[in-house]
Amino acid sequence: MAGVNQTIQQLLLALATIAIVAHGATTKHLQFYMHDTVTPSAGSPATAVRAVRGPTLAPGNPINRFGDTYVIDDPLTEGPDAASRAVGRAQGFYLMASWSADQLLLSANVVFTAGRHNGSSIALMGRDAILDEVRELPVVGGTGGFRGAAGYGLIRTHSFNASNNNAVLKVDMYLSV
């Protein structure tokens, strides 16, 4: 009988621990737009700059080369219009990681500079299959209010100009903090 009571006590302790841990984590959904400007225009400076030029043009793509690497400092806004309220910056890089040029490796720190998340950041890193309607990238960490964050970001292309590579991306993040 003592063995059964000890087993029941251990089980209850394990369940209580799980409940405390599960209750302590919060799930957050964030939504914003990322403005990736490769080709500047009047009033819109470049926010993505090619730092490495790959050796070979990608098939069917007159602009991108396998190995092209872009360093980014893209503005993040509440809405798709560049004039909408700024919430932060996406700082990092992406590179053409496929011969077909539609597969990127994206590594970015999403740094919040306004609003209730001001001063916090989220780190994303993963494969971005840019021709897919929805791409999922893992959240690999965070700072400030997002310290220890885990989760994922869903990226959708809101608009893209193939002649200059400028894009606006809709980003939905789902985080456990």
mmCIF file of C-alpha atoms in Angstrom:
data_model
loop_
_atom_site.group_PDB
_atom_site.id
_atom_site.type_symbol
_atom_site.label_atom_id
_atom_site.label_comp_id
_atom_site.label_asym_id
_atom_site.label_seq_id
_atom_site.Cartn_x
_atom_site.Cartn_y
_atom_site.Cartn_z
ATOM 1 C CA MET A 1 0.000 0.000 0.000
ATOM 2 C CA ALA A 2 2.881 2.370 0.767
ATOM 3 C CA GLY A 3 4.233 1.867 -2.765
ATOM 4 C CA VAL A 4 0.855 2.795 -4.289
ATOM 5 C CA ASN A 5 0.606 5.959 -2.152
ATOM 6 C CA GLN A 6 4.138 6.980 -3.128
ATOM 7 C CA THR A 7 3.318 6.439 -6.822
ATOM 8 C CA ILE A 8 0.121 8.512 -6.492
ATOM 9 C CA GLN A 9 2.047 11.302 -4.724
ATOM 10 C CA GLN A 10 4.693 11.330 -7.476
ATOM 11 C CA LEU A 11 2.000 11.437 -10.154
ATOM 12 C CA LEU A 12 0.199 14.331 -8.419
ATOM 13 C CA LEU A 13 3.491 16.220 -8.032
ATOM 14 C CA ALA A 14 4.264 15.706 -11.750
ATOM 15 C CA LEU A 15 0.782 16.934 -12.759
ATOM 16 C CA ALA A 16 1.103 20.003 -10.510
ATOM 17 C CA THR A 17 4.484 20.823 -12.044
ATOM 18 C CA ILE A 18 3.074 20.520 -15.571
ATOM 19 C CA ALA A 19 0.150 22.782 -14.648
ATOM 20 C CA ILE A 20 2.472 25.438 -13.191
ATOM 21 C CA VAL A 21 4.770 25.409 -16.220
ATOM 22 C CA ALA A 22 1.873 25.481 -18.686
ATOM 23 C CA HIS A 23 0.193 28.318 -16.797
ATOM 24 C CA GLY A 24 3.429 30.370 -16.710
ATOM 25 C CA ALA A 25 3.855 30.384 -20.513
ATOM 26 C CA THR A 26 1.836 32.843 -22.554
ATOM 27 C CA THR A 27 1.046 32.672 -26.234
ATOM 28 C CA LYS A 28 1.261 35.865 -28.248
ATOM 29 C CA HIS A 29 0.241 36.659 -31.806
ATOM 30 C CA LEU A 30 1.979 39.573 -33.503
ATOM 31 C CA GLN A 31 1.264 40.907 -36.982
ATOM 32 C CA PHE A 32 3.265 43.464 -38.958
ATOM 33 C CA TYR A 33 4.564 44.234 -42.447
ATOM 34 C CA MET A 34 8.197 44.140 -43.565
ATOM 35 C CA HIS A 35 9.290 46.517 -46.345
ATOM 36 C CA ASP A 36 12.274 45.076 -48.252
ATOM 37 C CA THR A 37 13.587 47.731 -50.643
ATOM 38 C CA VAL A 38 16.398 46.467 -52.871
ATOM 39 C CA THR A 39 16.109 49.211 -55.503
ATOM 40 C CA PRO A 40 15.751 52.718 -54.048
ATOM 41 C CA SER A 41 13.490 55.419 -55.433
ATOM 42 C CA ALA A 42 12.794 59.043 -54.535
ATOM 43 C CA GLY A 43 11.894 59.115 -50.844
ATOM 44 C CA SER A 44 12.440 55.368 -50.425
ATOM 45 C CA PRO A 45 16.076 54.412 -49.719
ATOM 46 C CA ALA A 46 17.404 50.889 -50.139
ATOM 47 C CA THR A 47 16.970 48.802 -46.983
ATOM 48 C CA ALA A 48 18.421 45.609 -48.502
ATOM 49 C CA VAL A 49 21.912 45.787 -49.981
ATOM 50 C CA ARG A 50 23.670 43.020 -51.898
ATOM 51 C CA ALA A 51 26.912 42.396 -50.002
ATOM 52 C CA VAL A 52 27.990 39.286 -51.933
ATOM 53 C CA ARG A 53 27.374 38.637 -55.613
ATOM 54 C CA GLY A 54 27.050 34.973 -56.502
ATOM 55 C CA PRO A 55 29.019 33.581 -59.443
ATOM 56 C CA THR A 56 26.162 32.214 -61.581
ATOM 57 C CA LEU A 57 22.795 33.620 -62.662
ATOM 58 C CA ALA A 58 19.884 31.567 -61.446
ATOM 59 C CA PRO A 59 17.936 29.926 -64.310
ATOM 60 C CA GLY A 60 15.188 32.203 -65.619
ATOM 61 C CA ASN A 61 16.132 35.040 -63.251
ATOM 62 C CA PRO A 62 17.977 38.036 -64.732
ATOM 63 C CA ILE A 63 18.595 39.665 -61.322
ATOM 64 C CA ASN A 64 19.480 37.027 -58.729
ATOM 65 C CA ARG A 65 22.441 34.687 -58.592
ATOM 66 C CA PHE A 66 22.995 31.559 -56.548
ATOM 67 C CA GLY A 67 24.935 32.791 -53.494
ATOM 68 C CA ASP A 68 23.769 36.415 -53.626
ATOM 69 C CA THR A 69 23.711 37.704 -50.062
ATOM 70 C CA TYR A 70 21.691 40.749 -48.996
ATOM 71 C CA VAL A 71 22.132 42.554 -45.699
ATOM 72 C CA ILE A 72 18.848 44.044 -44.464
ATOM 73 C CA ASP A 73 17.622 46.783 -42.172
ATOM 74 C CA ASP A 74 13.977 46.710 -43.263
ATOM 75 C CA PRO A 75 11.280 48.832 -41.634
ATOM 76 C CA LEU A 76 8.383 47.065 -39.936
ATOM 77 C CA THR A 77 4.981 48.741 -39.940
ATOM 78 C CA GLU A 78 1.473 48.055 -38.636
ATOM 79 C CA GLY A 79 -0.005 48.066 -42.141
ATOM 80 C CA PRO A 80 1.147 47.347 -45.690
ATOM 81 C CA ASP A 81 1.604 51.025 -46.592
ATOM 82 C CA ALA A 82 5.134 52.299 -45.935
ATOM 83 C CA ALA A 83 3.589 55.392 -44.305
ATOM 84 C CA SER A 84 1.696 53.346 -41.698
ATOM 85 C CA ARG A 85 2.874 53.419 -38.076
ATOM 86 C CA ALA A 86 6.418 52.065 -37.632
ATOM 87 C CA VAL A 87 6.862 49.294 -35.045
ATOM 88 C CA GLY A 88 10.479 48.246 -35.605
ATOM 89 C CA ARG A 89 13.171 46.943 -37.939
ATOM 90 C CA ALA A 90 14.140 43.549 -39.375
ATOM 91 C CA GLN A 91 17.934 43.424 -39.245
ATOM 92 C CA GLY A 92 20.019 40.566 -40.602
ATOM 93 C CA PHE A 93 20.569 38.925 -43.978
ATOM 94 C CA TYR A 94 19.153 36.621 -46.584
ATOM 95 C CA LEU A 95 20.973 34.687 -49.237
ATOM 96 C CA MET A 96 19.995 32.847 -52.389
ATOM 97 C CA ALA A 97 20.500 29.307 -51.130
ATOM 98 C CA SER A 98 19.166 27.431 -54.168
ATOM 99 C CA TRP A 99 19.989 27.215 -57.850
ATOM 100 C CA SER A 100 16.350 27.997 -58.594
ATOM 101 C CA ALA A 101 16.660 31.328 -56.686
ATOM 102 C CA ASP A 102 13.291 30.876 -55.025
ATOM 103 C CA GLN A 103 14.744 29.457 -51.807
ATOM 104 C CA LEU A 104 16.352 31.848 -49.359
ATOM 105 C CA LEU A 105 18.077 31.395 -46.059
ATOM 106 C CA LEU A 106 16.699 34.199 -43.876
ATOM 107 C CA SER A 107 18.330 35.176 -40.603
ATOM 108 C CA ALA A 108 16.800 38.247 -38.992
ATOM 109 C CA ASN A 109 16.397 39.953 -35.672
ATOM 110 C CA VAL A 110 12.969 41.570 -35.449
ATOM 111 C CA VAL A 111 13.740 44.595 -33.271
ATOM 112 C CA PHE A 112 10.766 46.480 -31.857
ATOM 113 C CA THR A 113 11.299 50.251 -31.587
ATOM 114 C CA ALA A 114 7.783 51.419 -30.705
ATOM 115 C CA GLY A 115 4.689 50.349 -28.845
ATOM 116 C CA ARG A 116 4.393 47.949 -25.946
ATOM 117 C CA HIS A 117 7.215 45.693 -27.244
ATOM 118 C CA ASN A 118 9.694 48.585 -27.605
ATOM 119 C CA GLY A 119 13.214 47.381 -26.767
ATOM 120 C CA SER A 120 12.438 43.670 -27.234
ATOM 121 C CA SER A 121 13.481 41.500 -30.160
ATOM 122 C CA ILE A 122 12.712 38.145 -31.773
ATOM 123 C CA ALA A 123 15.227 36.046 -33.734
ATOM 124 C CA LEU A 124 14.079 34.185 -36.876
ATOM 125 C CA MET A 125 16.180 31.818 -38.929
ATOM 126 C CA GLY A 126 15.216 29.359 -41.618
ATOM 127 C CA ARG A 127 14.296 28.511 -45.165
ATOM 128 C CA ASP A 128 12.091 31.013 -46.987
ATOM 129 C CA ALA A 129 10.604 29.447 -50.129
ATOM 130 C CA ILE A 130 9.605 32.823 -51.556
ATOM 131 C CA LEU A 131 7.253 31.482 -54.237
ATOM 132 C CA ASP A 132 5.116 29.612 -51.693
ATOM 133 C CA GLU A 133 1.938 31.414 -50.651
ATOM 134 C CA VAL A 134 2.755 30.948 -46.954
ATOM 135 C CA ARG A 135 6.216 30.262 -45.547
ATOM 136 C CA GLU A 136 6.914 29.125 -41.987
ATOM 137 C CA LEU A 137 10.154 30.110 -40.267
ATOM 138 C CA PRO A 138 11.133 29.095 -36.745
ATOM 139 C CA VAL A 139 11.599 31.584 -33.932
ATOM 140 C CA VAL A 140 14.944 30.697 -32.369
ATOM 141 C CA GLY A 141 14.880 33.086 -29.421
ATOM 142 C CA GLY A 142 14.234 36.585 -28.213
ATOM 143 C CA THR A 143 15.230 39.354 -25.830
ATOM 144 C CA GLY A 144 13.453 41.654 -23.395
ATOM 145 C CA GLY A 145 9.768 40.779 -23.203
ATOM 146 C CA PHE A 146 10.439 37.896 -25.587
ATOM 147 C CA ARG A 147 13.343 36.331 -23.652
ATOM 148 C CA GLY A 148 13.247 32.576 -24.178
ATOM 149 C CA ALA A 149 10.635 32.854 -26.934
ATOM 150 C CA ALA A 150 9.793 29.853 -29.072
ATOM 151 C CA GLY A 151 7.362 29.618 -31.931
ATOM 152 C CA TYR A 152 7.131 30.417 -35.591
ATOM 153 C CA GLY A 153 6.545 33.178 -38.091
ATOM 154 C CA LEU A 154 4.234 32.859 -41.081
ATOM 155 C CA ILE A 155 5.342 35.037 -43.992
ATOM 156 C CA ARG A 156 3.144 35.973 -46.944
ATOM 157 C CA THR A 157 4.151 38.171 -49.866
ATOM 158 C CA HIS A 158 1.795 41.154 -49.834
ATOM 159 C CA SER A 159 3.384 42.738 -52.919
ATOM 160 C CA PHE A 160 6.436 42.098 -55.086
ATOM 161 C CA ASN A 161 7.956 43.978 -58.016
ATOM 162 C CA ALA A 162 9.954 41.506 -60.136
ATOM 163 C CA SER A 163 11.720 44.256 -62.080
ATOM 164 C CA ASN A 164 13.423 45.726 -58.984
ATOM 165 C CA ASN A 165 13.076 42.958 -56.326
ATOM 166 C CA ASN A 166 11.238 45.269 -53.899
ATOM 167 C CA ALA A 167 8.712 43.485 -51.682
ATOM 168 C CA VAL A 168 6.290 44.009 -48.828
ATOM 169 C CA LEU A 169 5.809 40.946 -46.634
ATOM 170 C CA LYS A 170 3.008 40.272 -44.154
ATOM 171 C CA VAL A 171 4.384 38.569 -41.044
ATOM 172 C CA ASP A 172 2.287 36.757 -38.432
ATOM 173 C CA MET A 173 4.241 35.517 -35.415
ATOM 174 C CA TYR A 174 2.968 32.997 -32.909
ATOM 175 C CA LEU A 175 5.120 32.917 -29.794
ATOM 176 C CA SER A 176 5.298 31.087 -26.508
ATOM 177 C CA VAL A 177 7.026 33.246 -23.934
#
